[in-house]
């Protein structure tokens, strides 16, 4: 918990030190429902919404604004006890603009003593009518640790910290975005988990004026078995 | 004994022996407890065995009931000591590299595991000691010679392939490398690390 609070304080303090940067902040709730279809196959659906509250590039820097909603659907195929290949589609609705994204993922999950580590490699391609196609290459490492005992059991709190690197290419322009994602989670039971924390993103990293986003995130993961 | 009684006895014996090595699933819930909540007998054993070591105490619930566990790093090696809720010793486990076991034992264990799994990769090996005398276990922990009677088993966590499917297992073997028990470790949901 102390690590999480320290990270949040560090991120908030850092905003004041980057005068040349843009800064926005808001809410980012997310729901993921995974349905087990077979021993090696599951279907994962998600909905994620962004709501802006702070934007220092606007005259009224503090104002509520609904930004967008993402609907995603992925098929996940387990290819080993700790490896999976996933592929799917995301629909983004942003005012009157609609984007389509195709997604390919490769995941590795492994344990190191009492830690669980997840490595996620993603390529995605985003298309819409108003901008050129965008191609991204992403890598995320996530660490998860029980706050009581050596492994996470139902009814227990846990700490989850993620770090993601996103390279993108659009109209011959490349960019790098870095994300730091500290969360506190609670495993309600074997099917339900809730998490709360911040999703801090530094974009436009290669250029002089970086973009800083700090989202207050709430995640709910629900899993069920189609066969039962 | 009549012929039918003999057949029933053989059948029961067959069921018991085959059931004992058939993979069951491992259920275990563990949570940290304060030192003051640990039984006095357990506290005394640990303070006599691991001088100047930091001890973490846990309560564990499994298919075998509730137990108390002390975990520590002693002489740079991980040890865990399991007690019943009254503080009576159940066993002591010491983590060891599989490659540090005697060559002959490594071969015996590998042969047993090859019979059980078509492919496997060991991720953790522990020596498990059981003895009726606490002094015997203290001697073993401190690498001192003992001529007292004790049991030495090996607990191995591995990723194994059975029926074309990989899963994680906890395998208990005796000192001759013969499999005593196989427990499948049920995978935890990993959606929050993947998506």
Coordinates of C-alpha atoms in Angstrom, one line a residue:
Chain A
X1 CA 0.0 0.0 0.0
X2 CA 2.9 2.4 0.9
X3 CA 4.4 1.7 -2.6
X4 CA 1.1 2.6 -4.3
X5 CA 0.6 5.8 -2.3
X6 CA 4.3 6.8 -3.0
X7 CA 3.8 6.2 -6.7
X8 CA 0.6 8.3 -6.9
X9 CA 2.2 11.1 -5.0
X10 CA 5.3 11.0 -7.3
X11 CA 3.1 11.1 -10.3
X12 CA 1.0 14.0 -9.0
X13 CA 4.1 16.0 -8.0
X14 CA 5.7 15.5 -11.4
X15 CA 2.8 17.3 -13.1
X16 CA 3.9 20.7 -11.7
X17 CA 7.5 20.2 -12.8
X18 CA 6.7 19.8 -16.5
X19 CA 5.6 23.2 -17.6
X20 CA 5.9 22.3 -21.3
X21 CA 3.6 19.3 -21.0
X22 CA -0.1 18.9 -21.4
X23 CA -1.9 17.3 -18.6
X24 CA -5.3 15.7 -18.5
X25 CA -7.0 13.6 -15.9
X26 CA -10.3 11.8 -15.4
X27 CA -12.1 8.5 -14.9
X28 CA -11.5 5.2 -16.7
X29 CA -13.9 2.5 -15.5
X30 CA -13.5 -0.9 -17.1
X31 CA -15.5 -4.2 -17.1
X32 CA -14.1 -7.5 -18.4
X33 CA -16.2 -10.6 -18.7
X34 CA -14.5 -13.8 -19.7
X35 CA -16.5 -16.9 -20.7
X36 CA -14.7 -20.3 -20.6
X37 CA -15.8 -22.2 -23.7
X38 CA -13.5 -25.2 -23.4
X39 CA -10.3 -26.4 -21.6
X40 CA -8.2 -24.2 -23.9
X41 CA -10.6 -21.5 -25.1
X42 CA -12.2 -18.5 -23.6
X43 CA -14.1 -15.6 -24.9
X44 CA -13.3 -12.2 -23.3
X45 CA -15.6 -9.2 -23.7
X46 CA -14.9 -5.7 -22.3
X47 CA -16.3 -2.3 -22.0
X48 CA -14.2 0.7 -21.1
X49 CA -15.2 4.4 -20.9
X50 CA -13.2 7.6 -20.5
X51 CA -14.5 10.7 -18.8
X52 CA -12.3 13.8 -18.6
X53 CA -12.3 16.1 -15.6
X54 CA -9.0 18.0 -15.9
X55 CA -7.4 19.3 -19.1
X56 CA -4.8 22.1 -18.8
X57 CA -4.9 22.8 -22.5
X58 CA -8.5 24.2 -22.2
X59 CA -9.6 27.6 -20.8
X60 CA -11.8 25.9 -18.2
X61 CA -9.2 23.3 -17.2
X62 CA -11.6 21.6 -14.7
X63 CA -14.8 20.5 -16.4
X64 CA -16.6 17.1 -16.9
X65 CA -16.5 15.8 -20.4
X66 CA -17.5 12.4 -21.7
X67 CA -14.8 11.3 -24.1
X68 CA -15.3 7.8 -25.5
X69 CA -16.3 4.2 -25.0
X70 CA -14.5 1.1 -26.2
X71 CA -16.2 -2.3 -26.7
X72 CA -13.9 -5.2 -27.2
X73 CA -14.2 -8.9 -27.9
X74 CA -11.3 -11.4 -28.0
X75 CA -10.9 -15.1 -28.3
X76 CA -8.1 -16.5 -26.1
X77 CA -6.5 -19.8 -26.8
X78 CA -4.3 -21.4 -24.2
X79 CA -1.3 -23.0 -25.8
X80 CA 0.4 -24.2 -22.6
X81 CA 0.0 -24.1 -18.9
X82 CA 1.1 -20.4 -18.9
X83 CA 1.0 -19.3 -22.5
X84 CA -1.9 -17.9 -24.5
X85 CA -2.6 -16.5 -27.9
X86 CA -5.5 -14.0 -28.2
X87 CA -7.1 -12.2 -31.1
X88 CA -10.0 -9.9 -31.4
X89 CA -11.7 -6.6 -32.3
X90 CA -12.3 -3.3 -30.6
X91 CA -15.0 -0.8 -31.5
X92 CA -14.4 2.8 -30.3
X93 CA -17.2 5.3 -30.2
X94 CA -16.0 8.9 -29.8
X95 CA -18.7 11.6 -30.4
X96 CA -19.6 11.0 -34.0
X97 CA -16.4 9.2 -34.8
X98 CA -16.2 5.4 -34.9
X99 CA -12.8 3.5 -35.0
X100 CA -12.2 -0.2 -35.6
X101 CA -9.2 -2.0 -34.1
X102 CA -7.9 -5.4 -34.8
X103 CA -5.8 -7.0 -32.0
X104 CA -3.3 -9.8 -31.7
X105 CA -1.9 -10.8 -28.3
X106 CA 0.6 -13.2 -26.9
X107 CA 0.7 -13.7 -23.1
X108 CA 3.1 -15.4 -20.7
X109 CA 2.2 -15.8 -17.0
X110 CA 4.6 -17.2 -14.5
X111 CA 5.3 -17.1 -10.8
X112 CA 8.5 -16.1 -9.0
X113 CA 8.2 -17.1 -5.3
X114 CA 5.1 -15.2 -4.1
X115 CA 4.9 -12.9 -7.1
X116 CA 2.9 -13.6 -10.3
X117 CA 4.2 -11.9 -13.4
X118 CA 2.3 -11.4 -16.6
X119 CA 4.0 -10.4 -19.9
X120 CA 1.7 -9.2 -22.7
X121 CA 2.9 -8.6 -26.3
X122 CA 0.3 -6.9 -28.5
X123 CA 0.1 -5.7 -32.1
X124 CA -3.0 -3.7 -33.1
X125 CA -4.2 -1.8 -36.1
X126 CA -6.7 1.0 -35.9
X127 CA -8.8 2.3 -38.8
X128 CA -11.4 5.1 -39.1
X129 CA -12.7 7.4 -41.8
X130 CA -11.1 10.6 -40.7
X131 CA -7.5 9.6 -40.0
X132 CA -4.8 7.4 -41.5
X133 CA -4.5 3.8 -40.1
X134 CA -2.5 3.6 -36.9
X135 CA -0.2 0.6 -36.2
X136 CA 1.0 -0.1 -32.6
X137 CA 3.4 -2.5 -31.0
X138 CA 2.9 -2.9 -27.2
X139 CA 4.7 -4.7 -24.4
X140 CA 3.4 -4.7 -20.8
X141 CA 4.8 -6.4 -17.7
X142 CA 2.5 -6.7 -14.7
X143 CA 3.4 -7.9 -11.3
X144 CA 0.8 -9.1 -8.7
X145 CA 1.4 -9.8 -5.1
X146 CA -0.9 -10.8 -2.2
X147 CA -1.0 -8.3 0.7
X148 CA -1.6 -11.2 3.1
X149 CA 0.1 -14.6 2.7
X150 CA 2.1 -15.9 -0.2
X151 CA -0.7 -16.2 -2.7
X152 CA -4.0 -14.4 -3.4
X153 CA -7.0 -16.2 -2.0
X154 CA -10.7 -15.2 -2.2
X155 CA -11.4 -12.4 0.3
X156 CA -7.9 -11.0 0.1
X157 CA -6.4 -7.8 -1.1
X158 CA -3.5 -7.7 -3.5
X159 CA -1.1 -5.2 -5.2
X160 CA -0.8 -5.0 -8.9
X161 CA 1.8 -2.9 -10.7
X162 CA 2.0 -2.7 -14.5
X163 CA 4.4 -1.0 -16.8
X164 CA 3.7 -0.7 -20.6
X165 CA 5.6 0.5 -23.6
X166 CA 3.6 1.4 -26.7
X167 CA 5.3 2.2 -30.0
X168 CA 3.0 3.6 -32.8
X169 CA 3.2 4.5 -36.4
X170 CA 0.7 6.7 -38.2
X171 CA 1.3 8.5 -41.5
X172 CA 5.1 7.9 -41.3
X173 CA 5.1 9.5 -37.8
X174 CA 6.2 7.4 -34.9
X175 CA 5.6 7.9 -31.2
X176 CA 6.3 6.2 -27.9
X177 CA 4.0 6.1 -25.0
X178 CA 4.9 4.8 -21.5
X179 CA 2.3 3.8 -18.9
X180 CA 2.7 3.1 -15.2
X181 CA -0.3 1.3 -13.7
X182 CA -0.4 0.8 -9.9
X183 CA -3.5 -0.9 -8.6
X184 CA -4.9 -2.3 -5.4
X185 CA -7.2 -5.3 -6.0
X186 CA -9.6 -7.4 -4.1
X187 CA -10.5 -11.0 -5.0
X188 CA -14.1 -11.3 -4.0
X189 CA -14.3 -15.0 -5.0
X190 CA -13.0 -17.3 -7.7
X191 CA -15.1 -15.5 -10.3
X192 CA -14.9 -11.8 -9.3
X193 CA -12.1 -9.4 -8.9
X194 CA -12.2 -5.6 -8.4
X195 CA -9.3 -3.2 -8.7
X196 CA -8.7 0.5 -8.2
X197 CA -5.7 2.6 -9.0
X198 CA -4.2 5.0 -11.4
X199 CA -3.2 4.6 -15.1
X200 CA -0.5 7.2 -15.8
X201 CA 0.4 7.7 -19.4
X202 CA 3.2 9.8 -20.9
X203 CA 2.7 10.1 -24.7
X204 CA 4.2 12.1 -27.5
X205 CA 7.4 11.0 -25.8
X206 CA 9.7 11.5 -28.7
X207 CA 8.7 15.2 -29.2
X208 CA 9.5 18.1 -26.9
X209 CA 6.0 18.6 -25.5
X210 CA 4.9 15.4 -23.9
X211 CA 1.3 14.5 -23.1
X212 CA 0.5 13.4 -19.6
X213 CA -2.7 11.6 -18.7
X214 CA -3.6 10.4 -15.3
X215 CA -6.7 8.2 -15.2
X216 CA -8.4 7.1 -12.0
X217 CA -9.3 3.5 -13.0
X218 CA -11.8 1.0 -11.6
X219 CA -11.7 -2.5 -13.0
X220 CA -14.1 -5.3 -12.6
X221 CA -13.2 -8.8 -13.8
X222 CA -15.9 -11.4 -14.0
X223 CA -15.3 -14.9 -15.3
X224 CA -17.8 -17.7 -15.9
X225 CA -17.7 -21.2 -17.4
X226 CA -20.1 -21.7 -20.3
X227 CA -20.0 -25.5 -19.7
X228 CA -21.4 -25.3 -16.1
Chain B
X1 CA -11.5 -66.3 4.3
X2 CA -14.0 -67.2 1.6
X3 CA -13.3 -66.6 -2.1
X4 CA -15.7 -63.7 -2.3
X5 CA -14.2 -62.0 0.8
X6 CA -10.8 -62.4 -0.7
X7 CA -11.9 -60.8 -4.0
X8 CA -13.5 -57.9 -2.1
X9 CA -10.3 -57.4 -0.1
X10 CA -8.2 -57.4 -3.3
X11 CA -10.7 -54.9 -4.9
X12 CA -10.6 -52.5 -1.9
X13 CA -6.8 -52.7 -1.8
X14 CA -6.6 -52.0 -5.6
X15 CA -8.9 -48.9 -5.2
X16 CA -6.9 -47.6 -2.2
X17 CA -3.5 -48.0 -3.9
X18 CA -4.6 -46.6 -7.3
X19 CA -6.5 -43.7 -5.6
X20 CA -3.4 -42.8 -3.6
X21 CA -1.4 -41.8 -6.7
X22 CA -4.2 -40.5 -8.9
X23 CA -3.9 -36.8 -9.3
X24 CA -6.2 -34.9 -7.0
X25 CA -6.5 -31.1 -7.0
X26 CA -4.7 -29.0 -4.5
X27 CA -6.8 -26.7 -2.4
X28 CA -4.9 -24.4 -0.1
X29 CA -5.7 -21.0 1.5
X30 CA -3.1 -19.2 3.4
X31 CA -3.0 -16.0 5.3
X32 CA -0.5 -14.2 7.4
X33 CA -0.9 -14.3 11.2
X34 CA 0.9 -12.4 13.9
X35 CA 3.6 -14.2 15.9
X36 CA 1.6 -13.8 19.1
X37 CA -1.2 -15.8 17.5
X38 CA 1.1 -18.8 16.9
X39 CA 0.9 -21.7 19.4
X40 CA 3.5 -21.6 22.2
X41 CA 5.0 -25.0 21.2
X42 CA 5.5 -23.9 17.7
X43 CA 7.2 -20.7 18.8
X44 CA 9.5 -22.6 21.1
X45 CA 10.5 -25.1 18.4
X46 CA 11.2 -22.3 15.9
X47 CA 13.2 -20.2 18.4
X48 CA 15.3 -23.3 19.2
X49 CA 15.9 -24.2 15.6
X50 CA 16.4 -20.9 13.7
X51 CA 18.5 -18.6 15.9
X52 CA 18.5 -15.0 14.8
X53 CA 16.3 -15.7 11.8
X54 CA 13.2 -13.6 10.8
X55 CA 10.1 -15.8 10.9
X56 CA 6.9 -15.2 9.0
X57 CA 3.8 -17.0 10.4
X58 CA 0.9 -18.2 8.4
X59 CA -2.3 -20.1 8.9
X60 CA -3.1 -22.5 6.2
X61 CA -6.4 -24.2 5.3
X62 CA -6.3 -27.2 2.9
X63 CA -8.1 -30.4 2.2
X64 CA -6.2 -31.8 5.1
X65 CA -7.5 -29.2 7.6
X66 CA -6.0 -26.2 9.3
X67 CA -2.3 -25.9 10.0
X68 CA 0.2 -23.3 11.2
X69 CA 3.2 -22.6 9.1
X70 CA 6.5 -20.8 9.9
X71 CA 8.6 -19.6 7.0
X72 CA 12.1 -18.4 7.2
X73 CA 15.4 -17.9 5.4
X74 CA 18.0 -19.7 7.4
X75 CA 21.6 -19.9 6.2
X76 CA 20.3 -18.3 2.9
X77 CA 18.0 -21.4 2.4
X78 CA 14.2 -21.2 2.5
X79 CA 12.7 -23.4 5.2
X80 CA 9.0 -23.9 6.2
X81 CA 7.9 -25.7 9.3
X82 CA 4.3 -27.0 9.5
X83 CA 2.5 -27.5 12.8
X84 CA -1.0 -28.5 13.8
X85 CA -3.1 -25.8 15.5
X86 CA -1.8 -27.0 18.9
X87 CA 1.8 -26.4 17.8
X88 CA 2.7 -30.1 17.3
X89 CA 5.2 -30.6 14.6
X90 CA 4.0 -32.0 11.3
X91 CA 7.1 -31.6 9.0
X92 CA 10.0 -29.4 8.1
X93 CA 10.7 -28.5 4.4
X94 CA 13.9 -27.1 3.0
X95 CA 14.1 -25.8 -0.5
X96 CA 17.0 -27.3 -2.5
X97 CA 18.1 -27.2 -6.2
X98 CA 17.1 -30.4 -7.9
X99 CA 20.7 -30.6 -9.3
X100 CA 22.0 -30.6 -5.8
X101 CA 20.4 -34.0 -5.0
X102 CA 22.5 -37.1 -5.2
X103 CA 22.9 -38.2 -8.9
X104 CA 21.3 -41.6 -8.2
X105 CA 18.3 -40.1 -6.5
X106 CA 17.9 -37.6 -9.4
X107 CA 17.8 -40.5 -11.8
X108 CA 15.2 -42.4 -9.6
X109 CA 13.0 -39.3 -9.3
X110 CA 13.3 -38.6 -13.0
X111 CA 12.4 -42.2 -13.9
X112 CA 9.3 -42.0 -11.6
X113 CA 8.2 -38.7 -13.1
X114 CA 8.6 -40.0 -16.7
X115 CA 6.2 -42.8 -15.9
X116 CA 3.6 -40.2 -14.6
X117 CA 4.1 -37.4 -17.1
X118 CA 5.0 -37.6 -20.9
X119 CA 7.0 -34.3 -20.4
X120 CA 7.8 -32.2 -17.3
X121 CA 9.8 -29.3 -16.1
X122 CA 10.7 -29.0 -12.4
X123 CA 10.2 -25.5 -10.9
X124 CA 10.7 -26.2 -7.2
X125 CA 12.2 -29.0 -5.1
X126 CA 11.9 -29.4 -1.3
X127 CA 13.3 -31.9 1.1
X128 CA 10.7 -32.9 3.7
X129 CA 11.6 -34.3 7.1
X130 CA 9.3 -36.0 9.5
X131 CA 10.3 -37.3 12.9
X132 CA 8.7 -38.0 16.3
X133 CA 11.5 -36.3 18.1
X134 CA 11.9 -32.5 17.9
X135 CA 15.6 -32.7 18.6
X136 CA 16.1 -34.9 15.5
X137 CA 14.5 -32.2 13.4
X138 CA 16.6 -29.5 15.0
X139 CA 19.7 -31.5 14.2
X140 CA 18.6 -31.9 10.6
X141 CA 17.9 -28.2 10.2
X142 CA 21.3 -27.4 11.5
X143 CA 23.0 -30.0 9.3
X144 CA 24.1 -32.0 12.3
X145 CA 24.4 -35.8 12.3
X146 CA 21.6 -37.7 13.9
X147 CA 21.2 -41.5 14.4
X148 CA 17.6 -41.1 15.3
X149 CA 14.8 -42.4 13.1
X150 CA 13.3 -39.9 10.7
X151 CA 11.5 -39.9 7.3
X152 CA 12.9 -38.0 4.4
X153 CA 10.6 -37.2 1.4
X154 CA 10.8 -34.9 -1.6
X155 CA 8.1 -32.4 -2.6
X156 CA 8.4 -31.3 -6.2
X157 CA 6.4 -28.6 -8.0
X158 CA 6.5 -29.1 -11.8
X159 CA 4.8 -28.3 -15.0
X160 CA 3.8 -31.6 -16.4
X161 CA 2.1 -33.0 -19.5
X162 CA -0.6 -35.6 -19.1
X163 CA -3.1 -36.7 -21.7
X164 CA -1.7 -34.1 -24.1
X165 CA -2.4 -31.3 -21.6
X166 CA 0.1 -29.3 -19.5
X167 CA -0.8 -28.4 -15.9
X168 CA 1.1 -27.6 -12.7
X169 CA 1.5 -30.4 -10.2
X170 CA 2.8 -30.9 -6.7
X171 CA 4.4 -34.4 -6.4
X172 CA 5.4 -36.1 -3.2
X173 CA 8.1 -38.8 -3.5
X174 CA 9.7 -41.0 -0.8
X175 CA 13.4 -41.3 -0.2
X176 CA 13.7 -43.9 -2.9
X177 CA 12.2 -41.6 -5.5
X178 CA 8.8 -43.4 -5.6
X179 CA 5.8 -41.3 -6.1
X180 CA 3.5 -41.2 -3.0
X181 CA 1.0 -38.5 -4.0
X182 CA 0.3 -36.3 -7.0
X183 CA -1.8 -33.1 -6.6
X184 CA -2.8 -30.9 -9.5
X185 CA -2.4 -27.2 -8.7
X186 CA -5.5 -25.6 -10.2
X187 CA -4.6 -22.5 -12.3
X188 CA -5.8 -19.2 -10.9
X189 CA -7.7 -16.9 -13.2
X190 CA -5.2 -14.6 -14.9
X191 CA -7.6 -12.2 -16.8
X192 CA -6.4 -9.2 -14.9
X193 CA -2.8 -9.9 -16.0
X194 CA -3.7 -10.6 -19.6
X195 CA -6.4 -8.1 -20.6

